[in-house]
């Protein structure tokens, strides 16, 4: 198990007063309370803060803990109670399932769970954070993808993950019961999958909007026309207004990522100029120059 530096968890000094400990606990408990903070890992931080307060607010527990900490242990280091450890035993006032193995190895198990001291109590397994990458079309349509996960025993399990339509990069999918196994009959933790989306050759995401760069010819831009445009839901016809310039953006409303408030598809025009490969084509450009010799794009 890992050593827990309760002073570091609460962000207080070794000589912190009871009032300072209480103030630090209240501030962090508000910040990470599961009812207010839905970020991944907030619940575990809340439990750590609660456990640190349970020790440091109690004079006897704090004295026993300080005696142990003086041995040079640091946060996250592997820890076993030293031979002959006789820390204060028994605790109360906490919710069953809120305290770590480290805490119990120092202070035992109290009457809050209704069991006898020394008996392991059911504990929920830890949540596991991982990532899954999908293509943009799957993010748009929704669907299923397969994910290989390594288990603690060295094996591998394959999970089928349901992807909701319209998911965006950075969103988290929670798979209940697919995290670390519980202890002493406790429930498994959850698997928290952060979604990433592969680059797409045709589209890029801008929030819930989808951006597509559309190549057009100079005469299409000058005279106006209607051209087919790809979208994630299929090809649609788009009218190009006469006199359009490169960089102009046209909106296809509701053609972005689906959801309660669907995004749009923004079509950015990019004028492509053909290369003059022969005398006739060069002559055509010369004629065009004569017709528009007063036009100066740098003016």
XYZ file of C-alpha atoms in Angstrom:
299
model
C 0.000 0.000 0.000
C 1.066 3.642 -0.358
C 1.977 6.035 2.440
C -0.380 9.004 2.753
C 1.008 12.381 3.807
C -2.068 13.869 5.428
C -0.404 17.270 5.857
C 0.370 17.426 2.144
C -3.167 16.296 1.215
C -4.706 19.141 3.250
C -1.968 21.604 2.246
C -1.084 22.568 5.833
C 2.205 22.804 7.758
C 3.317 20.280 10.363
C 2.584 22.759 13.151
C -0.834 23.748 11.788
C -3.386 24.658 14.443
C -6.741 22.984 14.850
C -8.392 26.031 13.275
C -6.040 25.948 10.270
C -6.711 22.255 9.732
C -10.465 22.804 9.939
C -10.319 25.721 7.458
C -8.198 23.747 4.974
C -10.515 20.751 5.218
C -13.666 22.791 4.659
C -12.170 24.525 1.619
C -11.057 21.285 -0.054
C -14.209 19.375 0.902
C -16.310 22.042 -0.833
C -14.019 21.954 -3.873
C -14.108 18.169 -4.384
C -17.518 17.212 -3.012
C -19.081 14.706 -5.465
C -22.378 16.602 -5.499
C -20.632 19.702 -6.874
C -17.548 18.444 -8.704
C -18.190 15.905 -11.483
C -14.609 15.847 -12.797
C -12.814 12.520 -12.988
C -10.911 11.857 -9.763
C -12.812 14.420 -7.659
C -14.506 11.719 -5.565
C -11.178 10.068 -4.701
C -9.680 13.448 -3.749
C -12.706 14.121 -1.554
C -12.174 10.803 0.241
C -8.466 11.542 0.747
C -9.262 14.968 2.197
C -11.876 13.449 4.523
C -9.421 10.790 5.706
C -6.656 13.338 6.328
C -9.026 15.440 8.387
C -10.144 12.374 10.356
C -6.554 11.900 11.523
C -5.306 15.456 11.988
C -8.374 16.789 13.803
C -7.996 14.127 16.488
C -5.139 14.843 18.941
C -4.415 11.186 19.717
C -4.513 10.024 16.104
C -2.375 12.966 15.049
C 0.209 12.211 17.730
C 0.429 8.560 16.616
C 0.627 9.573 12.955
C 3.348 12.181 13.618
C 5.365 9.517 15.432
C 5.202 7.330 12.310
C 5.783 10.159 9.807
C 8.972 11.141 11.608
C 10.495 7.979 10.120
C 10.921 9.817 6.803
C 8.020 8.354 4.820
C 6.803 10.402 1.846
C 3.507 10.638 -0.032
C 3.021 7.738 -2.459
C 5.938 5.620 -1.206
C 5.342 1.938 -0.576
C 4.575 1.451 3.098
C 4.234 -1.247 5.719
C 3.762 -0.508 9.428
C 7.112 -0.968 11.194
C 7.505 -4.022 13.462
C 5.890 -3.483 16.820
C 3.788 -0.565 15.627
C 1.286 0.283 18.347
C -0.645 3.203 16.945
C -4.022 4.259 18.316
C -6.628 1.618 17.431
C -10.274 2.111 16.537
C -12.045 5.059 14.979
C -15.523 6.344 14.515
C -17.502 9.064 12.884
C -16.628 8.250 9.269
C -18.859 6.704 6.660
C -18.257 3.030 5.970
C -16.064 2.647 2.896
C -14.460 6.109 3.170
C -11.078 5.089 4.609
C -8.054 3.540 2.920
C -6.043 0.425 3.699
C -3.277 2.752 4.916
C -5.620 4.280 7.489
C -6.831 0.889 8.682
C -3.284 -0.443 8.950
C -2.561 2.360 11.443
C -5.813 2.745 13.327
C -7.752 -0.464 12.749
C -11.446 -0.693 11.964
C -13.980 0.937 14.235
C -17.598 0.235 15.036
C -19.039 2.405 12.234
C -19.411 -0.629 9.972
C -20.821 -2.866 12.690
C -18.009 -5.477 12.377
C -15.317 -6.655 14.730
C -11.950 -4.973 14.815
C -9.455 -6.518 12.448
C -12.019 -7.937 10.054
C -11.717 -6.577 6.503
C -14.616 -4.391 5.532
C -16.094 -4.227 2.037
C -14.439 -1.537 -0.022
C -15.304 -0.227 -3.455
C -12.573 -0.733 -6.039
C -10.751 2.269 -7.438
C -11.875 3.953 -10.631
C -9.541 3.503 -13.597
C -8.840 6.275 -16.102
C -8.039 5.418 -19.714
C -8.580 6.840 -23.185
C -10.247 5.670 -26.378
C -9.763 7.167 -29.851
C -12.441 7.045 -32.516
C -12.894 8.488 -35.997
C -15.009 11.564 -36.595
C -17.717 9.655 -38.442
C -18.249 7.383 -35.408
C -18.360 10.437 -33.150
C -21.061 11.911 -35.417
C -23.152 8.761 -35.923
C -22.554 7.040 -32.593
C -21.902 3.331 -32.520
C -19.669 0.828 -30.800
C -15.930 0.302 -30.608
C -13.805 -2.381 -29.002
C -11.158 -1.627 -26.393
C -8.508 -4.008 -25.045
C -7.706 -3.510 -21.343
C -4.952 -5.153 -19.294
C -6.105 -6.475 -15.926
C -3.964 -6.501 -12.754
C -3.272 -10.230 -13.138
C -1.516 -9.619 -16.458
C -4.342 -10.841 -18.672
C -6.337 -8.920 -21.216
C -10.042 -8.301 -21.548
C -11.853 -6.774 -24.488
C -14.664 -4.332 -23.785
C -17.320 -3.134 -26.205
C -17.840 0.586 -25.680
C -21.035 2.330 -26.751
C -20.328 5.723 -28.316
C -23.197 8.229 -28.081
C -23.889 10.230 -31.248
C -22.430 13.744 -31.149
C -19.687 13.083 -28.587
C -16.845 15.616 -28.587
C -13.133 15.245 -27.771
C -12.422 15.337 -24.045
C -15.785 13.969 -22.980
C -15.695 11.016 -20.583
C -17.640 7.764 -20.914
C -18.189 5.925 -17.616
C -18.358 2.125 -17.684
C -19.795 1.042 -14.351
C -18.062 -1.850 -12.618
C -15.174 -2.072 -15.110
C -12.543 -0.521 -12.845
C -10.437 -2.123 -10.109
C -12.126 -5.012 -8.284
C -13.624 -4.331 -4.864
C -12.205 -5.766 -1.666
C -13.948 -8.079 0.795
C -17.062 -8.226 -1.365
C -17.190 -4.517 -2.134
C -18.322 -3.304 -5.584
C -15.906 -2.797 -8.442
C -14.807 0.684 -9.406
C -15.699 2.276 -12.723
C -13.714 2.740 -15.927
C -13.536 6.378 -17.036
C -12.734 6.672 -20.743
C -11.684 10.048 -22.119
C -12.632 10.277 -25.785
C -10.162 11.392 -28.443
C -10.982 11.812 -32.140
C -8.612 10.993 -34.986
C -7.789 13.716 -37.500
C -10.062 13.666 -40.542
C -8.904 14.497 -44.068
C -12.141 16.314 -44.938
C -13.330 17.956 -41.742
C -12.095 19.530 -38.531
C -14.042 20.220 -35.369
C -14.581 23.697 -33.953
C -16.605 23.086 -30.808
C -19.823 21.536 -32.060
C -19.333 22.988 -35.527
C -17.668 21.090 -38.378
C -15.393 22.987 -40.781
C -14.808 21.873 -44.383
C -12.520 23.629 -46.873
C -14.131 23.600 -50.340
C -11.902 24.108 -53.416
C -13.574 26.111 -56.207
C -12.427 27.531 -59.557
C -11.962 31.254 -60.233
C -14.971 31.286 -62.582
C -17.179 29.534 -60.001
C -16.187 32.192 -57.485
C -16.689 35.052 -59.943
C -19.952 33.961 -61.573
C -21.559 31.937 -58.775
C -22.750 28.363 -59.068
C -24.118 25.378 -57.154
C -21.705 22.597 -56.201
C -21.945 19.346 -54.206
C -20.423 19.528 -50.706
C -19.636 16.569 -48.414
C -21.066 16.542 -44.902
C -20.932 13.898 -42.191
C -24.554 13.059 -43.018
C -24.013 12.827 -46.792
C -23.521 15.116 -49.781
C -25.641 18.268 -50.165
C -25.805 21.012 -52.819
C -24.441 24.430 -51.844
C -24.974 27.681 -53.729
C -21.794 29.734 -54.170
C -22.698 33.448 -54.423
C -21.192 35.395 -57.346
C -18.131 37.431 -56.408
C -17.010 35.095 -53.623
C -13.417 35.288 -52.390
C -11.080 32.725 -50.814
C -11.664 32.452 -47.079
C -15.367 33.265 -47.297
C -17.380 30.976 -44.996
C -20.852 29.695 -45.829
C -23.028 28.068 -43.190
C -24.931 24.799 -43.491
C -27.206 25.086 -40.487
C -27.622 22.002 -38.313
C -25.044 19.984 -40.277
C -22.477 19.913 -37.465
C -22.302 17.555 -34.479
C -25.756 16.340 -33.371
C -27.172 17.015 -29.936
C -29.753 19.053 -28.060
C -28.293 22.105 -29.790
C -26.770 20.765 -33.038
C -23.737 22.460 -34.497
C -23.420 23.809 -38.033
C -21.079 22.975 -40.884
C -18.953 25.914 -41.948
C -17.792 25.688 -45.568
C -14.653 27.744 -46.182
C -14.066 28.624 -49.839
C -10.592 28.149 -51.318
C -10.090 29.416 -54.878
C -7.706 27.183 -56.839
C -6.069 28.643 -59.947
C -5.313 26.250 -62.864
C -1.772 26.175 -64.274
C -1.364 27.432 -67.864
C 0.352 24.486 -69.579
C 0.116 25.565 -73.218
C -0.082 28.614 -75.471
C -3.887 28.635 -75.676
C -4.219 28.613 -71.892
C -1.616 31.351 -71.508
C -3.465 33.388 -74.142
C -6.686 32.947 -72.161
C -4.977 34.357 -69.094
C -3.597 37.266 -71.145
C -7.107 38.026 -72.396
C -8.414 37.885 -68.861
C -5.680 40.268 -67.810
C -6.693 42.720 -70.535
C -10.322 42.615 -69.425
C -9.404 43.235 -65.771
C -6.198 45.273 -66.078
C -7.469 47.878 -63.592
C -7.929 45.204 -60.901
C -5.190 45.225 -58.231
C -5.657 42.643 -55.458
C -2.928 44.360 -53.346
C -4.535 47.759 -53.392
